[in-house]
């Protein structure tokens, strides 16, 4: 069987919003029984039929990179995460619908991943300070997903959904609200499933059918780190799993 072409999608958001549960649901179509904190980055793969049901249909791998959501003031935290932001084809921004702070922090996550964050890690960029023009030239497809929909009190639901609608508008992205413990929210034929498929098709289209020099190929699931010995100019390679396609230290 021939290998499939693939795209890389980051899954970003604060710790505890349910990124790992979401990725497991998207890739395995099952509820994650005992979710744990993600340290560094975890990668899972989903199969996507691009333009399903048309003569142009083709199967691709979607790599979902679940980046640990620890927030801290040390620049080292941001530097460590930066290695996962290489060669990104799409971004899923995840927030907890019951946690307003996790909504606001999506501005910081998006700016950090797209290398436009001039603020130290841990600084919240609120809606009032957000400049939509920062994304005017952004070519990376974005999708907004709110989790724990089932936990929103009935009398707060309209308020919460109004707030997420503004988020969606700011990011120029479609939004999906769901409960990661209930696969029916992403069942075939639902509006959520249609939005998800449309997003992945857009990511694939940007990667393979749009001329963009910033979108380069990458290896999976590991990268080669070339270490050079300055004394004798020799070099050797170290394979590091699930970090970055190619890193050369000089």
mmCIF file of C-alpha atoms in Angstrom:
data_model
loop_
_atom_site.group_PDB
_atom_site.id
_atom_site.type_symbol
_atom_site.label_atom_id
_atom_site.label_comp_id
_atom_site.label_asym_id
_atom_site.label_seq_id
_atom_site.Cartn_x
_atom_site.Cartn_y
_atom_site.Cartn_z
ATOM 1 C CA UNK A 1 0.000 0.000 0.000
ATOM 2 C CA UNK A 2 1.422 3.386 -0.974
ATOM 3 C CA UNK A 3 2.128 5.825 1.832
ATOM 4 C CA UNK A 4 -0.348 8.659 2.254
ATOM 5 C CA UNK A 5 0.413 12.364 2.088
ATOM 6 C CA UNK A 6 -0.020 14.095 5.424
ATOM 7 C CA UNK A 7 -0.608 17.468 7.013
ATOM 8 C CA UNK A 8 0.295 18.804 10.443
ATOM 9 C CA UNK A 9 -2.350 20.417 12.654
ATOM 10 C CA UNK A 10 -1.530 21.936 16.058
ATOM 11 C CA UNK A 11 -4.012 21.524 18.911
ATOM 12 C CA UNK A 12 -3.492 24.450 21.302
ATOM 13 C CA UNK A 13 -5.096 25.693 24.499
ATOM 14 C CA UNK A 14 -4.688 25.893 28.270
ATOM 15 C CA UNK A 15 -4.095 22.843 30.443
ATOM 16 C CA UNK A 16 -7.279 21.114 31.488
ATOM 17 C CA UNK A 17 -9.481 22.270 28.617
ATOM 18 C CA UNK A 18 -9.673 18.749 27.187
ATOM 19 C CA UNK A 19 -7.222 18.763 24.263
ATOM 20 C CA UNK A 20 -6.096 15.168 24.795
ATOM 21 C CA UNK A 21 -9.678 13.957 25.100
ATOM 22 C CA UNK A 22 -10.581 15.841 21.933
ATOM 23 C CA UNK A 23 -7.658 14.427 19.934
ATOM 24 C CA UNK A 24 -8.482 10.896 21.087
ATOM 25 C CA UNK A 25 -12.100 11.362 20.046
ATOM 26 C CA UNK A 26 -11.099 12.789 16.651
ATOM 27 C CA UNK A 27 -8.598 10.040 15.881
ATOM 28 C CA UNK A 28 -10.054 6.964 17.579
ATOM 29 C CA UNK A 29 -13.752 7.883 17.600
ATOM 30 C CA UNK A 30 -13.758 6.822 21.247
ATOM 31 C CA UNK A 31 -13.952 8.564 24.610
ATOM 32 C CA UNK A 32 -10.618 8.789 26.454
ATOM 33 C CA UNK A 33 -11.152 6.951 29.709
ATOM 34 C CA UNK A 34 -8.375 8.348 31.897
ATOM 35 C CA UNK A 35 -6.962 11.567 30.438
ATOM 36 C CA UNK A 36 -3.667 12.790 31.872
ATOM 37 C CA UNK A 37 -1.618 15.965 31.572
ATOM 38 C CA UNK A 38 0.350 16.248 28.342
ATOM 39 C CA UNK A 39 4.053 16.905 28.871
ATOM 40 C CA UNK A 40 5.721 18.368 25.807
ATOM 41 C CA UNK A 41 3.708 17.144 22.846
ATOM 42 C CA UNK A 42 1.655 14.082 21.932
ATOM 43 C CA UNK A 43 0.834 13.170 18.332
ATOM 44 C CA UNK A 44 -2.043 11.092 16.999
ATOM 45 C CA UNK A 45 -3.200 10.506 13.433
ATOM 46 C CA UNK A 46 -6.617 10.762 11.787
ATOM 47 C CA UNK A 47 -7.522 9.556 8.302
ATOM 48 C CA UNK A 48 -9.300 12.179 6.193
ATOM 49 C CA UNK A 49 -10.984 11.645 2.838
ATOM 50 C CA UNK A 50 -10.406 14.928 1.022
ATOM 51 C CA UNK A 51 -13.440 16.032 -1.015
ATOM 52 C CA UNK A 52 -15.248 12.834 -0.112
ATOM 53 C CA UNK A 53 -17.811 11.690 -2.653
ATOM 54 C CA UNK A 54 -16.323 13.662 -5.554
ATOM 55 C CA UNK A 55 -14.035 12.611 -8.431
ATOM 56 C CA UNK A 56 -11.202 14.447 -6.624
ATOM 57 C CA UNK A 57 -11.499 12.317 -3.475
ATOM 58 C CA UNK A 58 -8.174 11.315 -1.969
ATOM 59 C CA UNK A 59 -7.139 9.986 1.436
ATOM 60 C CA UNK A 60 -4.685 11.892 3.645
ATOM 61 C CA UNK A 61 -3.245 11.539 7.125
ATOM 62 C CA UNK A 62 -4.001 14.370 9.549
ATOM 63 C CA UNK A 63 -1.328 14.578 12.253
ATOM 64 C CA UNK A 64 -2.812 16.200 15.357
ATOM 65 C CA UNK A 65 -0.079 17.639 17.572
ATOM 66 C CA UNK A 66 -1.448 18.043 21.095
ATOM 67 C CA UNK A 67 0.886 20.618 22.684
ATOM 68 C CA UNK A 68 1.060 20.723 26.498
ATOM 69 C CA UNK A 69 -0.802 23.765 27.783
ATOM 70 C CA UNK A 70 1.340 24.824 30.745
ATOM 71 C CA UNK A 71 1.355 28.588 31.198
ATOM 72 C CA UNK A 72 4.361 30.243 32.786
ATOM 73 C CA UNK A 73 6.339 33.469 32.783
ATOM 74 C CA UNK A 74 9.686 31.866 31.939
ATOM 75 C CA UNK A 75 10.779 32.393 28.347
ATOM 76 C CA UNK A 76 12.194 28.847 28.371
ATOM 77 C CA UNK A 77 8.658 27.439 28.376
ATOM 78 C CA UNK A 78 7.850 29.305 25.205
ATOM 79 C CA UNK A 79 11.171 28.291 23.653
ATOM 80 C CA UNK A 80 10.507 24.609 24.328
ATOM 81 C CA UNK A 81 7.067 24.802 22.749
ATOM 82 C CA UNK A 82 8.440 26.650 19.738
ATOM 83 C CA UNK A 83 10.045 23.466 18.363
ATOM 84 C CA UNK A 84 6.560 22.027 17.813
ATOM 85 C CA UNK A 85 5.409 25.000 15.739
ATOM 86 C CA UNK A 86 7.548 24.134 12.728
ATOM 87 C CA UNK A 87 5.852 23.539 9.346
ATOM 88 C CA UNK A 88 2.310 23.973 10.610
ATOM 89 C CA UNK A 89 -0.540 23.500 8.133
ATOM 90 C CA UNK A 90 -3.473 24.232 10.456
ATOM 91 C CA UNK A 91 -4.356 25.079 14.066
ATOM 92 C CA UNK A 92 -7.217 23.939 16.282
ATOM 93 C CA UNK A 93 -7.725 26.346 19.212
ATOM 94 C CA UNK A 94 -9.383 24.603 22.165
ATOM 95 C CA UNK A 95 -11.032 26.297 25.133
ATOM 96 C CA UNK A 96 -13.234 25.311 28.065
ATOM 97 C CA UNK A 97 -16.698 26.829 27.641
ATOM 98 C CA UNK A 98 -17.046 27.049 31.431
ATOM 99 C CA UNK A 99 -13.730 28.877 31.864
ATOM 100 C CA UNK A 100 -13.655 32.429 30.488
ATOM 101 C CA UNK A 101 -9.916 32.740 31.087
ATOM 102 C CA UNK A 102 -9.233 29.830 28.740
ATOM 103 C CA UNK A 103 -11.258 31.684 26.075
ATOM 104 C CA UNK A 104 -9.146 34.824 26.462
ATOM 105 C CA UNK A 105 -5.875 32.901 26.437
ATOM 106 C CA UNK A 106 -6.569 31.643 22.916
ATOM 107 C CA UNK A 107 -5.402 35.028 21.609
ATOM 108 C CA UNK A 108 -2.018 34.459 23.208
ATOM 109 C CA UNK A 109 -1.811 30.860 21.979
ATOM 110 C CA UNK A 110 -2.582 31.836 18.406
ATOM 111 C CA UNK A 111 -0.094 34.708 18.370
ATOM 112 C CA UNK A 112 2.622 32.538 19.900
ATOM 113 C CA UNK A 113 2.156 29.726 17.370
ATOM 114 C CA UNK A 114 2.210 32.125 14.431
ATOM 115 C CA UNK A 115 5.365 33.875 15.712
ATOM 116 C CA UNK A 116 3.609 37.172 16.287
ATOM 117 C CA UNK A 117 3.593 37.177 20.074
ATOM 118 C CA UNK A 118 5.655 40.069 21.407
ATOM 119 C CA UNK A 119 4.394 39.569 24.972
ATOM 120 C CA UNK A 120 6.057 37.296 27.551
ATOM 121 C CA UNK A 121 4.518 33.847 27.964
ATOM 122 C CA UNK A 122 1.668 33.946 30.468
ATOM 123 C CA UNK A 123 0.367 37.380 29.515
ATOM 124 C CA UNK A 124 -3.318 37.274 28.655
ATOM 125 C CA UNK A 125 -4.337 39.170 25.558
ATOM 126 C CA UNK A 126 -7.935 40.149 26.148
ATOM 127 C CA UNK A 127 -10.518 40.745 23.460
ATOM 128 C CA UNK A 128 -10.299 44.468 24.108
ATOM 129 C CA UNK A 129 -6.575 44.515 23.279
ATOM 130 C CA UNK A 130 -6.823 42.239 20.280
ATOM 131 C CA UNK A 131 -6.130 43.674 16.853
ATOM 132 C CA UNK A 132 -7.788 41.673 14.083
ATOM 133 C CA UNK A 133 -5.315 43.088 11.571
ATOM 134 C CA UNK A 134 -2.654 40.867 13.152
ATOM 135 C CA UNK A 135 -4.308 38.006 11.298
ATOM 136 C CA UNK A 136 -5.068 39.891 8.087
ATOM 137 C CA UNK A 137 -2.291 38.058 6.233
ATOM 138 C CA UNK A 138 -2.530 34.760 8.106
ATOM 139 C CA UNK A 139 -2.774 31.864 5.661
ATOM 140 C CA UNK A 140 -2.920 29.072 8.260
ATOM 141 C CA UNK A 141 -6.478 27.690 8.600
ATOM 142 C CA UNK A 142 -7.907 27.956 12.125
ATOM 143 C CA UNK A 143 -10.737 26.089 13.863
ATOM 144 C CA UNK A 144 -12.203 27.038 17.249
ATOM 145 C CA UNK A 145 -13.464 24.205 19.483
ATOM 146 C CA UNK A 146 -15.203 24.739 22.824
ATOM 147 C CA UNK A 147 -15.330 21.774 25.204
ATOM 148 C CA UNK A 148 -17.517 20.843 28.209
ATOM 149 C CA UNK A 149 -20.643 22.106 26.482
ATOM 150 C CA UNK A 150 -22.707 19.834 28.736
ATOM 151 C CA UNK A 151 -21.431 21.644 31.841
ATOM 152 C CA UNK A 152 -22.736 25.096 30.906
ATOM 153 C CA UNK A 153 -25.662 26.046 33.172
ATOM 154 C CA UNK A 154 -28.834 26.489 31.155
ATOM 155 C CA UNK A 155 -29.251 30.108 32.293
ATOM 156 C CA UNK A 156 -25.686 30.927 31.130
ATOM 157 C CA UNK A 157 -25.765 29.201 27.754
ATOM 158 C CA UNK A 158 -26.761 32.194 25.612
ATOM 159 C CA UNK A 159 -24.120 34.379 27.261
ATOM 160 C CA UNK A 160 -21.390 31.800 26.690
ATOM 161 C CA UNK A 161 -22.345 31.115 23.076
ATOM 162 C CA UNK A 162 -22.428 34.840 22.330
ATOM 163 C CA UNK A 163 -18.898 35.187 23.702
ATOM 164 C CA UNK A 164 -17.617 32.267 21.614
ATOM 165 C CA UNK A 165 -19.249 33.751 18.520
ATOM 166 C CA UNK A 166 -17.089 36.857 18.996
ATOM 167 C CA UNK A 167 -14.015 34.625 19.343
ATOM 168 C CA UNK A 168 -14.898 32.878 16.115
ATOM 169 C CA UNK A 169 -15.259 36.217 14.346
ATOM 170 C CA UNK A 170 -11.930 37.484 15.679
ATOM 171 C CA UNK A 171 -10.095 34.419 14.398
ATOM 172 C CA UNK A 172 -12.073 34.266 11.161
ATOM 173 C CA UNK A 173 -12.714 30.619 11.990
ATOM 174 C CA UNK A 174 -15.667 28.292 12.275
ATOM 175 C CA UNK A 175 -16.570 27.123 15.767
ATOM 176 C CA UNK A 176 -17.584 23.760 17.184
ATOM 177 C CA UNK A 177 -18.942 23.319 20.704
ATOM 178 C CA UNK A 178 -19.079 19.821 22.131
ATOM 179 C CA UNK A 179 -18.725 17.388 25.008
ATOM 180 C CA UNK A 180 -15.640 15.181 24.540
ATOM 181 C CA UNK A 181 -17.287 12.388 26.543
ATOM 182 C CA UNK A 182 -20.091 12.073 23.986
ATOM 183 C CA UNK A 183 -19.129 10.920 20.453
ATOM 184 C CA UNK A 184 -22.567 11.897 19.149
ATOM 185 C CA UNK A 185 -21.432 15.539 18.951
ATOM 186 C CA UNK A 186 -19.212 14.519 16.004
ATOM 187 C CA UNK A 187 -21.475 11.881 14.495
ATOM 188 C CA UNK A 188 -21.522 11.666 10.695
ATOM 189 C CA UNK A 189 -23.972 14.085 9.137
ATOM 190 C CA UNK A 190 -24.077 16.510 12.075
ATOM 191 C CA UNK A 191 -23.191 20.166 11.564
ATOM 192 C CA UNK A 192 -20.095 19.670 13.748
ATOM 193 C CA UNK A 193 -18.882 16.793 11.562
ATOM 194 C CA UNK A 194 -19.419 18.894 8.431
ATOM 195 C CA UNK A 195 -17.462 21.831 9.908
ATOM 196 C CA UNK A 196 -14.627 19.515 10.971
ATOM 197 C CA UNK A 197 -14.370 17.890 7.550
ATOM 198 C CA UNK A 198 -14.488 21.296 5.868
ATOM 199 C CA UNK A 199 -11.623 22.521 8.070
ATOM 200 C CA UNK A 200 -9.417 19.495 7.332
ATOM 201 C CA UNK A 201 -10.153 19.798 3.604
ATOM 202 C CA UNK A 202 -9.095 23.445 3.778
ATOM 203 C CA UNK A 203 -5.845 22.475 5.525
ATOM 204 C CA UNK A 204 -5.109 19.872 2.856
ATOM 205 C CA UNK A 205 -5.958 22.297 0.071
ATOM 206 C CA UNK A 206 -3.641 24.966 1.508
ATOM 207 C CA UNK A 207 -0.824 22.443 1.871
ATOM 208 C CA UNK A 208 -1.035 20.624 -1.456
ATOM 209 C CA UNK A 209 -3.023 22.767 -3.860
ATOM 210 C CA UNK A 210 -1.953 26.327 -3.007
ATOM 211 C CA UNK A 211 1.467 27.667 -3.889
ATOM 212 C CA UNK A 212 2.955 28.790 -0.579
ATOM 213 C CA UNK A 213 6.735 28.612 -0.008
ATOM 214 C CA UNK A 214 6.230 28.658 3.766
ATOM 215 C CA UNK A 215 4.497 25.276 3.640
ATOM 216 C CA UNK A 216 7.341 22.769 3.456
ATOM 217 C CA UNK A 217 7.336 19.029 3.896
ATOM 218 C CA UNK A 218 8.281 17.427 7.192
ATOM 219 C CA UNK A 219 9.218 14.037 8.526
ATOM 220 C CA UNK A 220 7.231 11.879 10.945
ATOM 221 C CA UNK A 221 7.497 10.680 13.612
ATOM 222 C CA UNK A 222 11.001 11.908 14.375
ATOM 223 C CA UNK A 223 13.652 14.394 13.409
ATOM 224 C CA UNK A 224 17.387 14.215 12.932
ATOM 225 C CA UNK A 225 19.510 16.456 15.116
ATOM 226 C CA UNK A 226 22.948 16.985 13.553
ATOM 227 C CA UNK A 227 25.614 17.457 16.222
ATOM 228 C CA UNK A 228 28.980 18.845 15.104
ATOM 229 C CA UNK A 229 32.256 18.388 16.919
ATOM 230 C CA UNK A 230 34.214 21.630 16.480
ATOM 231 C CA UNK A 231 37.566 20.043 17.412
ATOM 232 C CA UNK A 232 37.676 17.512 14.578
ATOM 233 C CA UNK A 233 34.790 18.743 12.431
ATOM 234 C CA UNK A 234 33.131 15.345 12.625
ATOM 235 C CA UNK A 235 29.379 15.038 12.979
ATOM 236 C CA UNK A 236 26.870 12.467 14.132
ATOM 237 C CA UNK A 237 23.091 12.216 14.049
ATOM 238 C CA UNK A 238 20.666 11.673 16.908
ATOM 239 C CA UNK A 239 17.093 10.564 16.279
ATOM 240 C CA UNK A 240 14.597 12.309 18.574
ATOM 241 C CA UNK A 241 10.960 11.211 18.416
ATOM 242 C CA UNK A 242 8.059 13.559 17.726
ATOM 243 C CA UNK A 243 9.779 16.875 18.079
ATOM 244 C CA UNK A 244 10.831 18.615 14.877
ATOM 245 C CA UNK A 245 11.570 17.574 11.299
ATOM 246 C CA UNK A 246 15.125 18.896 11.098
ATOM 247 C CA UNK A 247 17.242 20.861 13.522
ATOM 248 C CA UNK A 248 20.881 21.698 12.877
ATOM 249 C CA UNK A 249 23.066 22.957 15.686
ATOM 250 C CA UNK A 250 26.066 24.982 14.634
#
